[in-house]
Amino acid sequence: MSVNAWLMALIASIPVLLGGCANPPVRGTGDLGVVIERTTGSVQIVETSGQTSLAKVEGLGDLSHASLVYSRDGRYAYVFGRDGGLTKVDLLKGAIERRVMQAGNSIGGAISQDGKLVAAQNYAPGGVKIFNAATLEMLADIPATYGSEGKQSKVVGLADAPGNRFVWSLFEAGEIWVADVSDPRAPRIEKFRNIGREPYDGLVTPDGRHYLAGLFGEDGLALLDLWHPERGVQRVLDGYGKGSEKMPVYKMPHLRGWAVAGRYAYLPAIGRNEVLVLDMETWREAGRIPVAGQPVFVIARPDGRQVWVNFAFPDNSHVQVIDVETRRVVKRLEPGKTVLHMEFTPRGEAIWISARDDNRVVVYDTASLTPRGTLPAVAPSGIFFTSRAARTGF
């Protein structure tokens, strides 16, 4: 090859080389996650293997009570903002893919079993809206209308269930609704009334069979067997606080499948400094564990050996670790001021904890119960890893 020909070939290759340098590295999404920065309308995209932040995405609106779900492949996060915004975030590009304003006040959502539909639960106007997961086109609007006067209720406890169904509770109405969205433009709704006063949240058990709604207006939970809905709603842990005076409730606790370890569910007691243990084979109380304050999140390590608990004000700057075998608190940790959320890495060797008022996320080793490191974040709240994409009820 002559010198001129060699130079021409080299020049021709430069755009290809530069283009290759500009492309992000190829990677999977299995160790990725999102940290909500609640006061700035932004999220951080993080990876758990190296405990690093990869990108910051802004412009997501009011994230003061934000939660999210993931697409089946873990590439996209669907973020539900308190202002009614629904934002589809591309984790690999670190950018907003799509965004719609779908309500005036929204507190969460779910994604269908086949990954094709996203549902948002709304306070104002009360109801559930169903969207195409690819385009965010609205396919159905299901108002939470109840009673002879046609009032609308806040929707809480929305979760996905097998059979391409969504299940949710109506706070003011005291009802559970199950929607079959096989035809998303014409959902079939089954309603269960008089389940108890003021259901505040709900969970679907990891096998997808049972839906549990916690009750704020009375002691107990409402249980619906999704295999046999014709049997109606059953009450469990009924009157667990009977004979004792409730304390003021400073923050509503949360329920989800996080609290299930083996055959037992570990649940926050309303207005009490206790974690309740529920036997999911008999649906009877199996014990109570005294803790340092009013529990907000009670979450089980993926192997079921530990349960971690954070608390409402004024005890919200520490976390307690419960050993499941002995049902005793074995460690009290102080990650920082105002702990809002916790999330285990996919196999549970570490847990990430948001300390809002210290503007940081603290990572703990779950074997030694010692810190592994910290990440700066602006008023962090929810932490969500992509391992949720493969789990029912997450």
Coordinates of C-alpha atoms in Angstrom, one line a residue:
M1 CA 0.0 0.0 0.0
S2 CA 1.3 3.4 -0.9
V3 CA 1.8 6.2 1.7
N4 CA -1.1 8.2 0.2
A5 CA -3.4 5.2 0.2
W6 CA -2.5 4.4 3.8
L7 CA -3.2 8.0 4.9
M8 CA -6.6 8.0 3.1
A9 CA -7.5 4.7 4.9
L10 CA -6.5 6.2 8.3
I11 CA -8.5 9.4 7.7
A12 CA -11.6 7.3 6.7
S13 CA -11.4 5.3 9.9
I14 CA -11.3 8.3 12.3
P15 CA -15.1 8.9 12.4
V16 CA -15.7 5.2 13.2
L17 CA -13.1 5.4 16.0
L18 CA -14.6 8.6 17.4
G19 CA -18.1 7.2 17.2
G20 CA -17.1 4.1 19.1
C21 CA -15.6 6.3 21.8
A22 CA -18.8 8.3 22.1
N23 CA -21.0 5.3 22.8
P24 CA -21.6 4.3 26.4
P25 CA -20.1 1.0 27.4
V26 CA -22.3 -2.1 26.9
R27 CA -23.8 -3.3 30.2
G28 CA -26.7 -5.2 31.7
T29 CA -29.2 -3.7 34.1
G30 CA -29.2 -6.4 36.8
D31 CA -27.2 -4.4 39.4
L32 CA -28.7 -1.0 38.7
G33 CA -31.1 1.0 40.8
V34 CA -32.7 4.4 41.4
V35 CA -32.5 6.7 44.4
I36 CA -35.2 9.3 44.7
E37 CA -34.0 12.9 45.5
R38 CA -37.3 14.2 46.8
T39 CA -36.8 17.9 47.1
T40 CA -35.1 18.5 43.7
G41 CA -37.4 16.5 41.4
S42 CA -34.4 14.3 40.4
V43 CA -33.2 10.7 40.6
Q44 CA -29.8 9.1 40.7
I45 CA -29.1 6.0 38.8
V46 CA -26.8 3.8 40.8
E47 CA -25.1 0.4 40.5
T48 CA -24.8 -1.9 43.5
S49 CA -21.6 -3.9 42.6
G50 CA -19.3 -0.9 42.9
Q51 CA -21.6 1.3 45.0
T52 CA -21.4 4.2 42.6
S53 CA -23.7 6.8 41.1
L54 CA -23.8 6.6 37.3
A55 CA -26.1 9.4 36.3
K56 CA -28.5 12.1 37.6
V57 CA -31.9 12.7 35.8
E58 CA -33.8 15.9 36.5
G59 CA -37.2 17.2 35.7
L60 CA -39.4 14.6 37.3
G61 CA -41.6 17.1 39.3
D62 CA -42.8 16.6 42.9
L63 CA -41.1 13.5 44.3
S64 CA -42.2 14.0 47.9
H65 CA -43.9 10.6 48.0
A66 CA -42.4 9.0 44.9
S67 CA -42.2 5.4 44.1
L68 CA -41.5 3.4 40.9
V69 CA -41.7 0.1 39.2
Y70 CA -39.5 -1.5 36.5
S71 CA -40.0 -2.8 33.0
R72 CA -39.4 -6.6 32.7
D73 CA -35.9 -6.2 31.3
G74 CA -35.0 -3.7 34.1
R75 CA -34.1 -1.0 31.6
Y76 CA -36.9 1.5 32.3
A77 CA -38.2 2.9 35.6
Y78 CA -41.7 4.2 35.8
V79 CA -41.6 6.9 38.4
F80 CA -44.9 8.0 40.0
G81 CA -44.7 11.6 41.4
R82 CA -46.9 13.1 44.0
D83 CA -48.0 15.8 41.5
G84 CA -49.6 13.2 39.3
G85 CA -46.6 12.9 36.9
L86 CA -45.7 9.5 35.4
T87 CA -42.2 9.5 34.0
K88 CA -40.5 6.7 32.1
V89 CA -36.7 6.9 32.7
D90 CA -34.2 5.0 30.6
L91 CA -31.5 3.7 33.0
L92 CA -29.0 3.0 30.3
K93 CA -29.2 6.4 28.7
G94 CA -29.7 8.2 32.0
A95 CA -32.5 10.2 30.5
I96 CA -36.3 10.7 30.5
E97 CA -37.9 8.6 27.8
R98 CA -41.5 9.9 28.2
R99 CA -43.5 11.8 30.7
V100 CA -47.2 12.5 31.2
M101 CA -49.3 14.4 33.8
Q102 CA -52.1 11.9 34.6
A103 CA -53.6 13.2 37.9
G104 CA -53.5 15.9 40.5
N105 CA -52.2 13.8 43.4
S106 CA -50.7 10.3 43.0
I107 CA -48.8 8.1 45.4
G108 CA -47.7 5.0 43.4
G109 CA -48.4 2.3 40.9
A110 CA -47.7 -1.1 39.5
I111 CA -46.8 -3.0 36.3
S112 CA -48.7 -5.9 34.9
Q113 CA -47.5 -9.5 34.9
D114 CA -46.8 -9.4 31.1
G115 CA -45.0 -6.0 31.5
K116 CA -47.2 -4.3 28.9
L117 CA -49.3 -2.1 31.2
V118 CA -48.5 0.4 33.9
A119 CA -51.2 1.4 36.5
A120 CA -51.2 4.5 38.6
Q121 CA -53.1 4.9 41.8
N122 CA -54.4 8.3 42.5
Y123 CA -55.7 10.4 45.4
A124 CA -57.1 13.2 43.3
P125 CA -59.1 12.5 41.4
G126 CA -59.5 9.1 43.2
G127 CA -59.0 6.1 40.9
V128 CA -56.7 4.1 38.8
K129 CA -55.5 4.8 35.3
I130 CA -54.0 2.2 33.0
F131 CA -51.2 3.0 30.5
N132 CA -49.4 1.4 27.6
A133 CA -46.0 0.7 29.1
A134 CA -44.2 1.4 25.8
T135 CA -45.9 4.7 24.9
L136 CA -47.6 5.9 28.1
E137 CA -50.9 6.2 26.1
M138 CA -53.8 6.0 28.6
L139 CA -55.9 2.9 27.9
A140 CA -58.4 3.0 30.8
D141 CA -59.6 5.4 33.6
I142 CA -61.2 3.6 36.5
P143 CA -62.7 6.2 39.0
A144 CA -62.9 5.0 42.6
T145 CA -66.6 5.9 42.9
Y146 CA -68.5 4.5 45.8
G147 CA -71.8 4.8 47.8
S148 CA -75.2 6.1 46.7
E149 CA -73.9 9.7 46.5
G150 CA -71.1 8.8 44.0
K151 CA -68.2 10.0 46.1
Q152 CA -64.6 9.3 45.0
S153 CA -62.1 7.6 47.3
K154 CA -58.4 7.8 47.5
V155 CA -56.8 4.7 46.1
V156 CA -54.1 2.9 48.1
G157 CA -52.3 -0.4 48.1
L158 CA -52.2 -1.0 44.4
A159 CA -50.3 -4.2 43.4
D160 CA -50.0 -6.5 40.5
A161 CA -51.3 -10.0 40.6
P162 CA -51.0 -13.1 38.4
G163 CA -53.4 -13.3 35.5
N164 CA -52.7 -9.8 34.4
R165 CA -54.7 -8.4 37.3
F166 CA -54.3 -5.3 39.5
V167 CA -55.6 -5.2 43.1
W168 CA -56.1 -2.0 45.2
S169 CA -58.0 -0.6 48.2
L170 CA -60.2 2.4 48.6
F171 CA -59.3 4.4 51.7
E172 CA -62.6 6.2 52.5
A173 CA -64.9 3.5 51.1
G174 CA -63.3 0.5 52.9
E175 CA -63.3 -1.7 49.8
I176 CA -60.9 -3.9 47.8
W177 CA -61.2 -3.9 44.0
V178 CA -59.7 -6.5 41.6
A179 CA -59.3 -5.6 38.0
D180 CA -58.7 -8.1 35.2
V181 CA -57.0 -6.1 32.5
S182 CA -56.6 -8.8 29.9
D183 CA -58.5 -6.3 27.7
P184 CA -56.9 -3.1 29.0
R185 CA -59.5 -0.8 27.3
A186 CA -62.3 -2.6 29.0
P187 CA -61.1 -3.8 32.5
R188 CA -63.4 -6.2 34.4
I189 CA -63.8 -5.0 38.0
E190 CA -64.8 -7.1 41.0
K191 CA -65.5 -5.2 44.2
F192 CA -65.4 -6.4 47.8
R193 CA -67.1 -4.1 50.2
N194 CA -67.1 -3.6 54.0
I195 CA -63.6 -4.9 54.5
G196 CA -62.8 -2.6 57.4
R197 CA -62.2 1.0 58.1
E198 CA -59.6 3.0 56.2
P199 CA -57.3 0.5 54.4
Y200 CA -54.0 2.4 54.1
D201 CA -51.8 0.1 52.1
G202 CA -51.6 -3.4 50.8
L203 CA -49.3 -6.2 49.8
V204 CA -49.5 -9.3 47.5
T205 CA -47.7 -12.3 48.9
P206 CA -44.6 -13.3 46.9
D207 CA -46.5 -16.3 45.4
G208 CA -49.2 -13.9 44.1
R209 CA -52.0 -15.7 45.9
H210 CA -53.1 -13.4 48.7
Y211 CA -53.7 -9.7 49.0
L212 CA -53.5 -8.2 52.5
A213 CA -54.8 -4.7 53.2
G214 CA -53.7 -3.0 56.4
L215 CA -56.4 -1.1 58.3
F216 CA -55.7 2.3 59.8
G217 CA -59.2 2.9 61.2
E218 CA -59.2 -0.3 63.3
D219 CA -56.9 -3.0 64.5
G220 CA -56.5 -5.8 62.0
L221 CA -56.0 -6.6 58.3
A222 CA -58.2 -7.7 55.4
L223 CA -57.2 -10.8 53.5
L224 CA -58.4 -11.8 50.0
D225 CA -57.5 -15.2 48.5
L226 CA -57.0 -14.4 44.8
W227 CA -57.3 -18.0 43.9
H228 CA -60.7 -18.1 45.5
P229 CA -62.1 -14.6 45.5
E230 CA -65.6 -16.1 45.7
R231 CA -64.8 -16.8 49.4
G232 CA -64.8 -13.1 50.1
V233 CA -62.6 -11.1 52.5
Q234 CA -61.4 -12.6 55.8
R235 CA -60.2 -10.6 58.8
V236 CA -56.8 -11.5 60.3
L237 CA -55.0 -10.1 63.4
D238 CA -58.4 -8.7 64.4
G239 CA -58.2 -6.5 67.5
Y240 CA -54.5 -6.9 68.0
G241 CA -54.4 -3.7 70.1
K242 CA -57.4 -4.5 72.2
G243 CA -57.1 -3.4 75.8
S244 CA -54.3 -0.9 75.3
E245 CA -54.3 2.7 74.4
K246 CA -53.0 3.7 70.9
M247 CA -50.2 6.2 70.7
P248 CA -50.4 9.1 68.2
V249 CA -49.4 8.0 64.7
Y250 CA -46.8 10.3 63.3
K251 CA -46.3 8.5 60.0
M252 CA -48.4 6.0 58.1
P253 CA -46.6 2.6 58.0
H254 CA -46.1 0.7 54.7
L255 CA -46.9 -2.8 53.7
R256 CA -45.4 -4.8 50.8
G257 CA -44.0 -8.3 50.1
W258 CA -40.7 -7.1 51.6
A259 CA -42.0 -8.2 55.0
V260 CA -42.4 -11.9 54.1
A261 CA -39.8 -14.3 55.4
G262 CA -40.6 -18.0 54.9
R263 CA -44.1 -18.8 56.1
Y264 CA -44.3 -15.6 58.3
A265 CA -45.1 -12.0 57.5
Y266 CA -43.6 -9.3 59.7
L267 CA -45.9 -6.3 59.8
P268 CA -45.9 -2.9 61.5
A269 CA -48.4 -2.4 64.3
I270 CA -50.4 0.8 63.9
G271 CA -49.8 3.2 66.9
R272 CA -47.7 0.6 68.8
N273 CA -43.9 -0.1 69.2
E274 CA -44.2 -3.6 67.9
V275 CA -43.7 -5.7 64.9
L276 CA -46.5 -8.3 64.5
V277 CA -45.7 -11.8 63.2
L278 CA -48.4 -13.4 61.1
D279 CA -48.3 -17.2 60.2
M280 CA -49.4 -17.3 56.6
E281 CA -50.4 -20.9 56.8
T282 CA -52.9 -20.5 59.6
W283 CA -53.4 -16.7 59.2
R284 CA -53.1 -16.4 63.0
E285 CA -50.8 -14.3 65.1
A286 CA -47.5 -16.1 65.8
G287 CA -45.8 -13.5 68.0
R288 CA -44.9 -9.9 68.6
I289 CA -41.5 -8.3 68.7
P290 CA -41.0 -5.1 70.8
V291 CA -39.1 -2.4 68.9
A292 CA -37.8 1.1 69.7
G293 CA -40.6 3.1 68.0
Q294 CA -43.5 3.0 65.6
P295 CA -42.4 0.9 62.6
V296 CA -42.7 2.4 59.1
F297 CA -40.9 -0.1 56.9
V298 CA -40.4 -3.7 58.0
I299 CA -38.4 -5.6 55.3
A300 CA -37.0 -9.1 55.2
R301 CA -33.5 -9.9 53.8
P302 CA -33.8 -12.0 50.6
D303 CA -32.8 -15.2 52.5
G304 CA -35.3 -14.5 55.2
R305 CA -32.8 -14.6 58.1
Q306 CA -33.1 -10.9 59.1
V307 CA -35.8 -8.3 59.3
W308 CA -34.8 -4.6 59.3
V309 CA -37.1 -1.9 60.7
N310 CA -37.1 1.9 60.5
F311 CA -39.3 4.2 62.4
A312 CA -41.6 7.2 62.5
F313 CA -40.7 10.5 64.3
P314 CA -39.2 10.9 66.9
D315 CA -37.3 7.6 66.4
N316 CA -36.6 8.1 62.7
S317 CA -32.8 8.4 62.9
H318 CA -32.1 4.8 63.7
V319 CA -32.7 1.3 62.4
Q320 CA -33.1 -2.0 64.2
V321 CA -32.2 -5.5 63.0
I322 CA -34.3 -8.5 64.1
D323 CA -32.9 -12.0 64.0
V324 CA -35.7 -14.2 62.6
E325 CA -34.6 -17.3 64.3
T326 CA -34.8 -15.8 67.8
R327 CA -37.3 -13.0 67.0
R328 CA -35.1 -10.6 68.9
V329 CA -33.6 -7.3 68.1
V330 CA -29.8 -7.9 67.7
K331 CA -28.6 -4.5 66.6
R332 CA -29.5 -0.9 66.7
L333 CA -27.9 1.2 63.9
E334 CA -27.7 5.0 63.4
P335 CA -27.3 5.6 59.7
G336 CA -28.1 9.3 59.9
K337 CA -30.9 11.8 60.4
T338 CA -34.4 10.9 59.2
V339 CA -34.1 7.5 57.7
L340 CA -36.9 7.1 55.1
H341 CA -36.2 3.9 53.2
M342 CA -34.2 0.8 52.9
E343 CA -33.5 -1.6 50.1
F344 CA -31.5 -4.9 50.0
T345 CA -29.2 -5.7 47.2
P346 CA -30.6 -8.5 45.0
R347 CA -28.9 -11.3 47.1
G348 CA -29.0 -9.5 50.4
E349 CA -25.3 -9.1 51.2
A350 CA -25.8 -5.4 51.6
I351 CA -28.6 -2.9 52.4
W352 CA -28.8 0.7 51.2
I353 CA -30.4 3.2 53.6
S354 CA -31.5 6.7 52.8
A355 CA -30.8 9.4 55.5
R356 CA -32.7 12.4 54.2
D357 CA -31.5 15.1 56.5
D358 CA -27.9 14.1 56.2
N359 CA -28.1 14.1 52.3
R360 CA -26.6 10.7 52.0
V361 CA -27.2 7.0 51.4
V362 CA -25.4 4.6 53.7
V363 CA -24.6 1.1 52.6
Y364 CA -24.3 -1.6 55.3
D365 CA -22.9 -5.1 55.2
T366 CA -25.7 -7.4 56.4
A367 CA -23.4 -10.0 57.9
S368 CA -21.1 -7.8 60.0
L369 CA -23.7 -5.0 60.4
T370 CA -21.0 -2.4 59.7
P371 CA -21.0 0.4 57.1
R372 CA -19.6 -0.4 53.6
G373 CA -19.7 3.2 52.4
T374 CA -21.8 6.2 51.6
L375 CA -23.1 8.1 48.6
P376 CA -24.1 11.7 48.5
A377 CA -27.7 12.4 47.5
V378 CA -30.0 15.4 47.9
A379 CA -32.7 14.6 50.5
P380 CA -32.8 10.9 49.4
S381 CA -36.0 8.9 50.1
G382 CA -37.0 5.8 48.1
I383 CA -34.3 3.4 46.9
F384 CA -35.4 0.8 44.3
F385 CA -33.2 -1.8 42.6
T386 CA -34.0 -3.5 39.3
S387 CA -34.2 -6.9 41.0
R388 CA -37.8 -5.8 41.6
A389 CA -38.6 -6.3 37.9
A390 CA -38.8 -10.1 38.3
R391 CA -40.9 -10.1 41.5
T392 CA -44.7 -10.1 41.9
G393 CA -46.0 -7.2 44.0
F394 CA -43.0 -5.0 43.6

